[in-house]
PDB file of C-alpha atoms and ligand atoms in Angstrom:
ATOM      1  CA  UNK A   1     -11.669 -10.013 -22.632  1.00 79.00           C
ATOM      2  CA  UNK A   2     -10.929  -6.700 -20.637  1.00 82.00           C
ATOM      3  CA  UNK A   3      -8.142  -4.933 -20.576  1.00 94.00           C
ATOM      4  CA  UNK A   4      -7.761  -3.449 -16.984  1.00 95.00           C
ATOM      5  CA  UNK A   5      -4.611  -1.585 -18.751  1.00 95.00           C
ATOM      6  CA  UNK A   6      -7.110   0.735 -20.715  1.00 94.00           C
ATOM      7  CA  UNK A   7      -8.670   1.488 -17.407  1.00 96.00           C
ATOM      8  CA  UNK A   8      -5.446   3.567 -16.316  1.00 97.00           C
ATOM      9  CA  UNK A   9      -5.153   7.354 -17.402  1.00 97.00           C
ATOM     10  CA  UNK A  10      -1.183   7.036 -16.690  1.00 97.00           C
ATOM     11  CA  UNK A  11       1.859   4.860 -15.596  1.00 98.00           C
ATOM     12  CA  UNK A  12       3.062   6.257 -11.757  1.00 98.00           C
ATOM     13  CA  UNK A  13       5.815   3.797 -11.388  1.00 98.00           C
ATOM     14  CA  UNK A  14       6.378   1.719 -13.382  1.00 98.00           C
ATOM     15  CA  UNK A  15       8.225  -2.290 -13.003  1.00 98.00           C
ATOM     16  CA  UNK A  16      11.998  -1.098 -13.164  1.00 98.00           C
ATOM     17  CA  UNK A  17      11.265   1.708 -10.868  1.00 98.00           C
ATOM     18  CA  UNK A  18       9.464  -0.413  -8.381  1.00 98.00           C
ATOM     19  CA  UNK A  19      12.062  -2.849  -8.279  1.00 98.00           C
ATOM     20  CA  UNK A  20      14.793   0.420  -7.585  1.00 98.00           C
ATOM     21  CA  UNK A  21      12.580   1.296  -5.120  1.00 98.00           C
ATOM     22  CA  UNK A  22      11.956  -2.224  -3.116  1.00 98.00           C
ATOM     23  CA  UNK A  23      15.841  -2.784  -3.091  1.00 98.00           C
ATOM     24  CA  UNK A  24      16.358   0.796  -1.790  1.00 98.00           C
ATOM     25  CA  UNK A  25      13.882  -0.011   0.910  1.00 98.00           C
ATOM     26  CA  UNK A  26      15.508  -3.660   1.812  1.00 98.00           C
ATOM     27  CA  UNK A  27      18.685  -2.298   1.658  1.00 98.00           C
ATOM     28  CA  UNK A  28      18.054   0.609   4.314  1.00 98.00           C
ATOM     29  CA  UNK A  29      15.966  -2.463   6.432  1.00 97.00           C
ATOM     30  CA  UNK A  30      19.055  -4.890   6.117  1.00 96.00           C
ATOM     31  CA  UNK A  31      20.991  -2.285   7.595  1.00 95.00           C
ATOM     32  CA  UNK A  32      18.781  -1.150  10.569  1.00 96.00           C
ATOM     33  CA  UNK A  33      18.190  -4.752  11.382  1.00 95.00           C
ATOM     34  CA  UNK A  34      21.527  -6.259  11.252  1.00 88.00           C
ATOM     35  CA  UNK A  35      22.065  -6.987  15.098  1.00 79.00           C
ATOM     36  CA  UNK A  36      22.552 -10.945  15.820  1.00 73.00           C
ATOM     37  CA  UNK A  37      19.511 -10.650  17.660  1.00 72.00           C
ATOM     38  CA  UNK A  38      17.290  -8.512  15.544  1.00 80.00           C
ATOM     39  CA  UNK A  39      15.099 -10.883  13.292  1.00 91.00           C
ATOM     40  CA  UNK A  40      12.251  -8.579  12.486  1.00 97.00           C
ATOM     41  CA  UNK A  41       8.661  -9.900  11.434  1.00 97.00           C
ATOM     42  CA  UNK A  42       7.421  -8.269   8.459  1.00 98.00           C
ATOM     43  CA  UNK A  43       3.647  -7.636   9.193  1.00 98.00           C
ATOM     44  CA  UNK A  44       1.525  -7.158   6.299  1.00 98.00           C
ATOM     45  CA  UNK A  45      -1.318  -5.039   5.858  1.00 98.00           C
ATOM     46  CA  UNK A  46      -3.955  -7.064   3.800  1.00 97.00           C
ATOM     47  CA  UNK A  47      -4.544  -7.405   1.023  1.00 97.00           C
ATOM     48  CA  UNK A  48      -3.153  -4.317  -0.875  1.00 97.00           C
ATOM     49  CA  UNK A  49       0.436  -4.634   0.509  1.00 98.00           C
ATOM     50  CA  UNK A  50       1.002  -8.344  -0.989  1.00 98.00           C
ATOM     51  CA  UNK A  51       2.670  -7.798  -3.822  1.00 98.00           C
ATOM     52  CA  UNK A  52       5.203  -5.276  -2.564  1.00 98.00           C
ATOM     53  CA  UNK A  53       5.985  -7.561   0.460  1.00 98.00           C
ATOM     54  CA  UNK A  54       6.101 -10.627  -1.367  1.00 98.00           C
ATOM     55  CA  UNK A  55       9.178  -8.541  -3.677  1.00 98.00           C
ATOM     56  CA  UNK A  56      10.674  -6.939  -0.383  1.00 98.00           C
ATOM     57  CA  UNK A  57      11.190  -9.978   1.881  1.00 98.00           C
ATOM     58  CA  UNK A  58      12.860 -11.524  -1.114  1.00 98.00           C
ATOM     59  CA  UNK A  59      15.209  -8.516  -1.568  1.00 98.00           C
ATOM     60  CA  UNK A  60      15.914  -8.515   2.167  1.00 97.00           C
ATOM     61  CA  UNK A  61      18.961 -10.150   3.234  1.00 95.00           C
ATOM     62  CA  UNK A  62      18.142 -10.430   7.181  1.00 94.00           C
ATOM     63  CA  UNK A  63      16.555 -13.100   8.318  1.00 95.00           C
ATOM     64  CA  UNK A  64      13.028 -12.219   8.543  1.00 96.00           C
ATOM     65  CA  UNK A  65       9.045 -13.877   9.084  1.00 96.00           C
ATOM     66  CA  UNK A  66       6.191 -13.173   7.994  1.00 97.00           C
ATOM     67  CA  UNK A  67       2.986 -12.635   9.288  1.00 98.00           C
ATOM     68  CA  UNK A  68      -0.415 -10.428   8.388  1.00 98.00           C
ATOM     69  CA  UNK A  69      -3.257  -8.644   9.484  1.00 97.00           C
ATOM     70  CA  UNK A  70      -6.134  -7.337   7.853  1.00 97.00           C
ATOM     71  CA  UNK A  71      -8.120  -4.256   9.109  1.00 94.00           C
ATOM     72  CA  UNK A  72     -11.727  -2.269   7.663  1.00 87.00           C
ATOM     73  CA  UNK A  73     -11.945   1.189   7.669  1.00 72.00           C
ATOM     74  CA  UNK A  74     -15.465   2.237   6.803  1.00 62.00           C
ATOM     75  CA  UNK A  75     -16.124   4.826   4.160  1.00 59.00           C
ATOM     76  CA  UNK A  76     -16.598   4.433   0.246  1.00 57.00           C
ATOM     77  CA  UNK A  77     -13.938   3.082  -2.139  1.00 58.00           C
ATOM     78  CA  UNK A  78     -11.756   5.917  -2.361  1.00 61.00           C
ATOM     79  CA  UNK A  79     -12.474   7.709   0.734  1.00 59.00           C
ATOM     80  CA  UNK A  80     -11.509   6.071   4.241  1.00 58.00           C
ATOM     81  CA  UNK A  81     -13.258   7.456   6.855  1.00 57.00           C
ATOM     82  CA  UNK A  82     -11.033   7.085   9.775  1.00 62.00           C
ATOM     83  CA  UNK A  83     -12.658   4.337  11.723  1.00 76.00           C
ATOM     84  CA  UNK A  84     -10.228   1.581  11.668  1.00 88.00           C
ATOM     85  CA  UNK A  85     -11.229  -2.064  12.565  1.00 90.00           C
ATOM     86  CA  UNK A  86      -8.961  -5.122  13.231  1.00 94.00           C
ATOM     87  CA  UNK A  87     -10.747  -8.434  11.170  1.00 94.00           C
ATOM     88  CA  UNK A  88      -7.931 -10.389  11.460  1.00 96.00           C
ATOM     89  CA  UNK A  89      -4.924 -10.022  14.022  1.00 96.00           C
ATOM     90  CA  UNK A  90      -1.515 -11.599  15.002  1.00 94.00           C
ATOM     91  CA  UNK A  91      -1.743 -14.881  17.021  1.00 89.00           C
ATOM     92  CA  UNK A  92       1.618 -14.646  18.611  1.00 88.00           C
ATOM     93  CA  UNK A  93       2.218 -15.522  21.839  1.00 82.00           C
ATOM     94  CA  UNK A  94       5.537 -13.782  22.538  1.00 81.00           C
ATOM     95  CA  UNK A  95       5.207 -10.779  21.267  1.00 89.00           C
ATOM     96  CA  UNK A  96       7.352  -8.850  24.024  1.00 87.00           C
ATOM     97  CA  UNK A  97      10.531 -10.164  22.096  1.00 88.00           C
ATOM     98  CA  UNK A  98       9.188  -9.259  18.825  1.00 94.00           C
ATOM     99  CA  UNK A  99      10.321  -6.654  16.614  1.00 96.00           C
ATOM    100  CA  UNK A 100       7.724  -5.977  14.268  1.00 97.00           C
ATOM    101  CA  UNK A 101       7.804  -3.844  11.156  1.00 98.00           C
ATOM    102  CA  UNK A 102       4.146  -3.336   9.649  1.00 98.00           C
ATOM    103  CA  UNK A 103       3.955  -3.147   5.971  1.00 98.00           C
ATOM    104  CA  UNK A 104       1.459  -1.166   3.946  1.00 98.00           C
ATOM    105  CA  UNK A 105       0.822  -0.270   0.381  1.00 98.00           C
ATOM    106  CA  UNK A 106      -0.142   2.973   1.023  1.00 98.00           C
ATOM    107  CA  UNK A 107      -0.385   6.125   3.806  1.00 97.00           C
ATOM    108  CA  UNK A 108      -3.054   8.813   3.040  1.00 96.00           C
ATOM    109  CA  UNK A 109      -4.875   9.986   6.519  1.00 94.00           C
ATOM    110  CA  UNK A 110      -2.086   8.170   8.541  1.00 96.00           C
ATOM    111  CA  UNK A 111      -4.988   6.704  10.428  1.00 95.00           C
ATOM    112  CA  UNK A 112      -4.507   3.273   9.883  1.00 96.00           C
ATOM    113  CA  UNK A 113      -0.726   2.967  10.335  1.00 97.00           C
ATOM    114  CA  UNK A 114      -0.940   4.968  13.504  1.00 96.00           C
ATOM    115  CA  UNK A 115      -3.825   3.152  15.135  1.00 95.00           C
ATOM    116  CA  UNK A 116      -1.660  -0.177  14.146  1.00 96.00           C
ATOM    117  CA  UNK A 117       1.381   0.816  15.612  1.00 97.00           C
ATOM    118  CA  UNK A 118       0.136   1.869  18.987  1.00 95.00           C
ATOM    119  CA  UNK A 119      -2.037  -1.389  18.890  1.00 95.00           C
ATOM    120  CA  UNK A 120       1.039  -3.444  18.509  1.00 96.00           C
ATOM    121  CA  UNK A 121       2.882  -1.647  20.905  1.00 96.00           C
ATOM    122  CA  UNK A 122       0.196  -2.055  23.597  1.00 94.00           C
ATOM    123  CA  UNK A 123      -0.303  -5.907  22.829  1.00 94.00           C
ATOM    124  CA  UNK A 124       3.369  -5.346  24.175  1.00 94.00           C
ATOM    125  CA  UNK A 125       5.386  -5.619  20.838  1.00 96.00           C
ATOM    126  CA  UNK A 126       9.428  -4.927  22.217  1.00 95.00           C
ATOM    127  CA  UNK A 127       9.407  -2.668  18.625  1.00 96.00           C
ATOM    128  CA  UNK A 128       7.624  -1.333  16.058  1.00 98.00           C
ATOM    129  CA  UNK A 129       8.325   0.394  12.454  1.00 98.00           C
ATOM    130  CA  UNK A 130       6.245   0.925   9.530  1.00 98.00           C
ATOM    131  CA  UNK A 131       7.233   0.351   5.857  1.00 98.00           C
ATOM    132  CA  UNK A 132       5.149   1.573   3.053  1.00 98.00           C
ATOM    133  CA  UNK A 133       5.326   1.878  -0.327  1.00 98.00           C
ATOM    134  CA  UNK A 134       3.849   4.827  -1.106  1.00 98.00           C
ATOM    135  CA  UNK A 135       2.976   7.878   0.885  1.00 98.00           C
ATOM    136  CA  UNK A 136       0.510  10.765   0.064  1.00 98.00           C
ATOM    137  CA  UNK A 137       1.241  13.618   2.435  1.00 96.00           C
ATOM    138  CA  UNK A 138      -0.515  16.483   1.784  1.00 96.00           C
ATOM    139  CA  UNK A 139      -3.866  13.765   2.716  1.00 95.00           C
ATOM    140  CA  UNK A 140      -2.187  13.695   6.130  1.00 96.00           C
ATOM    141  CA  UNK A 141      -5.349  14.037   9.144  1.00 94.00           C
ATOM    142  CA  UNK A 142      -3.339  13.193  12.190  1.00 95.00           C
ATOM    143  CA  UNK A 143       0.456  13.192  12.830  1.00 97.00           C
ATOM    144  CA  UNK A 144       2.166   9.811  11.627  1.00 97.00           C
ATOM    145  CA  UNK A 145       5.437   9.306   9.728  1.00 97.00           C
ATOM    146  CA  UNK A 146       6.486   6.274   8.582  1.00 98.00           C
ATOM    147  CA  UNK A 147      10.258   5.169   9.145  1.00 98.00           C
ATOM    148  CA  UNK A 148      10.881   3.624   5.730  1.00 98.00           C
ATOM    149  CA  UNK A 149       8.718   5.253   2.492  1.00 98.00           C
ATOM    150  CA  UNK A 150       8.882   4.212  -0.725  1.00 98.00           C
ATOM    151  CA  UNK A 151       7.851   7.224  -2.750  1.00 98.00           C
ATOM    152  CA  UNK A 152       5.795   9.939  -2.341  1.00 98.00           C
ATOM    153  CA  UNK A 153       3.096  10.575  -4.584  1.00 98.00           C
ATOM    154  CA  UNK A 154       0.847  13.518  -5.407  1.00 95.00           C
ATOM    155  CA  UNK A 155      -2.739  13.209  -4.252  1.00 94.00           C
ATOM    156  CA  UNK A 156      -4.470  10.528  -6.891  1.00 94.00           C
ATOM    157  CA  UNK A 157      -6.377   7.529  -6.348  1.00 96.00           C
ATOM    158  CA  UNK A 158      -3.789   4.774  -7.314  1.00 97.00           C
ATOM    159  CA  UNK A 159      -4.417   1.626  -8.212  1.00 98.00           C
ATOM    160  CA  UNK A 160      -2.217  -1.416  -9.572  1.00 98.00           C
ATOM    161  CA  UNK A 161       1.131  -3.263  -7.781  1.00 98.00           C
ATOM    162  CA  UNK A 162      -1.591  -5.027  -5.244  1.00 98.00           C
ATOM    163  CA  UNK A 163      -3.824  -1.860  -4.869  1.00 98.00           C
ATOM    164  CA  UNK A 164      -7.208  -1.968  -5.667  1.00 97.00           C
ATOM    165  CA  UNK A 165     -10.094   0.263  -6.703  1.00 97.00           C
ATOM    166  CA  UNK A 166     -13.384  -1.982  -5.415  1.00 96.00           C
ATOM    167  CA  UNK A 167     -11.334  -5.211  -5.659  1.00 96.00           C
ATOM    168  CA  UNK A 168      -9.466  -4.937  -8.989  1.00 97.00           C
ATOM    169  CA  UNK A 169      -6.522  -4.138 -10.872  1.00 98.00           C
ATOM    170  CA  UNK A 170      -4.460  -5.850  -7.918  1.00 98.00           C
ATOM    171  CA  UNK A 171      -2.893  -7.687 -10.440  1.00 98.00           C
ATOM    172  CA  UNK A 172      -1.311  -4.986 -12.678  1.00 98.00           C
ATOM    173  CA  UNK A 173       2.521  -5.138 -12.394  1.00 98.00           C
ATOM    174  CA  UNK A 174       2.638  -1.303 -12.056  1.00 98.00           C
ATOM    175  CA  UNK A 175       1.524   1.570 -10.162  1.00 98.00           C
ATOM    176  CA  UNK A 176      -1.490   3.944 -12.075  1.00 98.00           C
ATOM    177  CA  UNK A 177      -3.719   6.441 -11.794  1.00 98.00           C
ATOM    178  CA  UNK A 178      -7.385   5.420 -12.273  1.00 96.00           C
ATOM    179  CA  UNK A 179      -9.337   6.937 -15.676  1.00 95.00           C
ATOM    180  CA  UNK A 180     -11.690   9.170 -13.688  1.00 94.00           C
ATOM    181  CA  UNK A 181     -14.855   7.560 -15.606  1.00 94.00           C
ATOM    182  CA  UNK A 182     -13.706   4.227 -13.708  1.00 92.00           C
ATOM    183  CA  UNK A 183     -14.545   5.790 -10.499  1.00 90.00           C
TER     184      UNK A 183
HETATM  185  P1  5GP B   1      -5.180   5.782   5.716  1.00 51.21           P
HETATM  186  O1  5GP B   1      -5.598   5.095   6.955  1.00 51.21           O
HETATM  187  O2  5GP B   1      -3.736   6.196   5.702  1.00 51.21           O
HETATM  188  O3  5GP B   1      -6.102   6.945   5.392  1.00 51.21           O
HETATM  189  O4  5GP B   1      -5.484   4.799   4.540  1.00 51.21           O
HETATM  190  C1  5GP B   1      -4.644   3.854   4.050  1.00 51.21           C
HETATM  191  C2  5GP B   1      -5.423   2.888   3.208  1.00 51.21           C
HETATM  192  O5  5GP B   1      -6.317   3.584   2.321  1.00 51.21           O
HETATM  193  C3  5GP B   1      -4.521   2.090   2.302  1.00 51.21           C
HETATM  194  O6  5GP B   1      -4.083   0.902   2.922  1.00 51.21           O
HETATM  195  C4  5GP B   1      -5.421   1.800   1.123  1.00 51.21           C
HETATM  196  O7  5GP B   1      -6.205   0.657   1.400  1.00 51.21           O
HETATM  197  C5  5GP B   1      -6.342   2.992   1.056  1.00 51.21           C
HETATM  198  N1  5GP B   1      -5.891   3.978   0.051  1.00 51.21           N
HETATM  199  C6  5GP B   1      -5.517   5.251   0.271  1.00 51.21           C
HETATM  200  N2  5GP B   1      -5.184   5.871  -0.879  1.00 51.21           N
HETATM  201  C7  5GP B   1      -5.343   4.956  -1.854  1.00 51.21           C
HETATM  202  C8  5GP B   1      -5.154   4.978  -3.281  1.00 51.21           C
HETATM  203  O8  5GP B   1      -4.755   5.981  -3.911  1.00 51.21           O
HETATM  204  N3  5GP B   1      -5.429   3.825  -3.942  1.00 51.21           N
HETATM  205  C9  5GP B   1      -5.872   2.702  -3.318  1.00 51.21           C
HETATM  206  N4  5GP B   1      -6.103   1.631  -4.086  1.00 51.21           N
HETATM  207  N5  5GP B   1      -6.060   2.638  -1.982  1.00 51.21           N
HETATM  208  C10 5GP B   1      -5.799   3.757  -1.256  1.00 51.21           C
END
């Protein structure tokens, strides 16, 4: 059988710091969103940020739904290119008194979370934030910052935690850099 473990050169994060790191991130949410009113809906990015939202909405104390979307950006595996496509949306019909916090795996051009949020916000979203899990800034192409970050991590393709190099190693419980001969 393989081993997808052999396939990573090194351990990133690893379980007990991803945990640290998702109840840091709910805890900072909780307290933003506390208002009687404010009952955010957690908007996932698919399919890379499933396993960190499936760990953060249970670490999250306000009341919050759930919902996803899942965009293409065209470009090889480990390059995006910057065109960013919507393949599956929201079907919401009152979005005006939603509060919506988009949640994402990872930020590297910022292209994807800032096309996403002005999106929402022009399908008339009352608010939106952005959560992600990890952030790569020195990739940074246009000007986006996201309100909540995980951790930021040098510039290496990452895989593991729900991220995927061509489809696999979603499944590995932590956060790795790829061997470069798997590329
Ligand atoms: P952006 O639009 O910010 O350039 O791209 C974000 C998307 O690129 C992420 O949602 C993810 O799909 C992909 N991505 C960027 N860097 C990595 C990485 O190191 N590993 C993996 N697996 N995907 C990445």
């Amino acid at each position: 059988m393989a081993n997808w473990n052999d396939h990573v050169d090194h351990v990133l994060i690893d379980e007990a710091e991803l945990r640290e790191i998702v109840s840091r991130l709910a805890a900072q949410i909780d307290s933003d969103y506390s208002g009687e009113d404010k009952n955010p809906i957690l908007v996932g990015v698919l399919k890379g940020s499933v396993t960190f939202m499936t760990d953060l909405m249970r670490a999250m104390k306000c009341p919050a739904q759930i919902d996803f979307m899942r965009v293409s950006s065209y470009g090889n595996s480990t390059v995006a290119s910057g065109n960013v496509n919507i393949i599956l949306d929201l079907n919401r019909p009152n979005l005006p008194n939603e509060d919506i916090i988009v949640v994402e795996d990872i930020v590297d051009s910022g292209r994807t979370l800032k096309y996403l949020v002005s999106y929402l916000l022009n399908k008339g979203a009352r608010s939106v934030r952005t959560v992600t899990l990890l952030d790569k800034p020195e990739r940074r192409e246009v000007d986006f910052t996201p309100e909540y970050i995980g951790k930021e991590i040098p510039n290496a393709f990452v895989i593991g935690y729900g991220l995927d190099y061509a489809e696999k190693y979603r499944t590995l419980p932590y956060v790795g850099v790829i061997r470069s001969d798997k590329i």
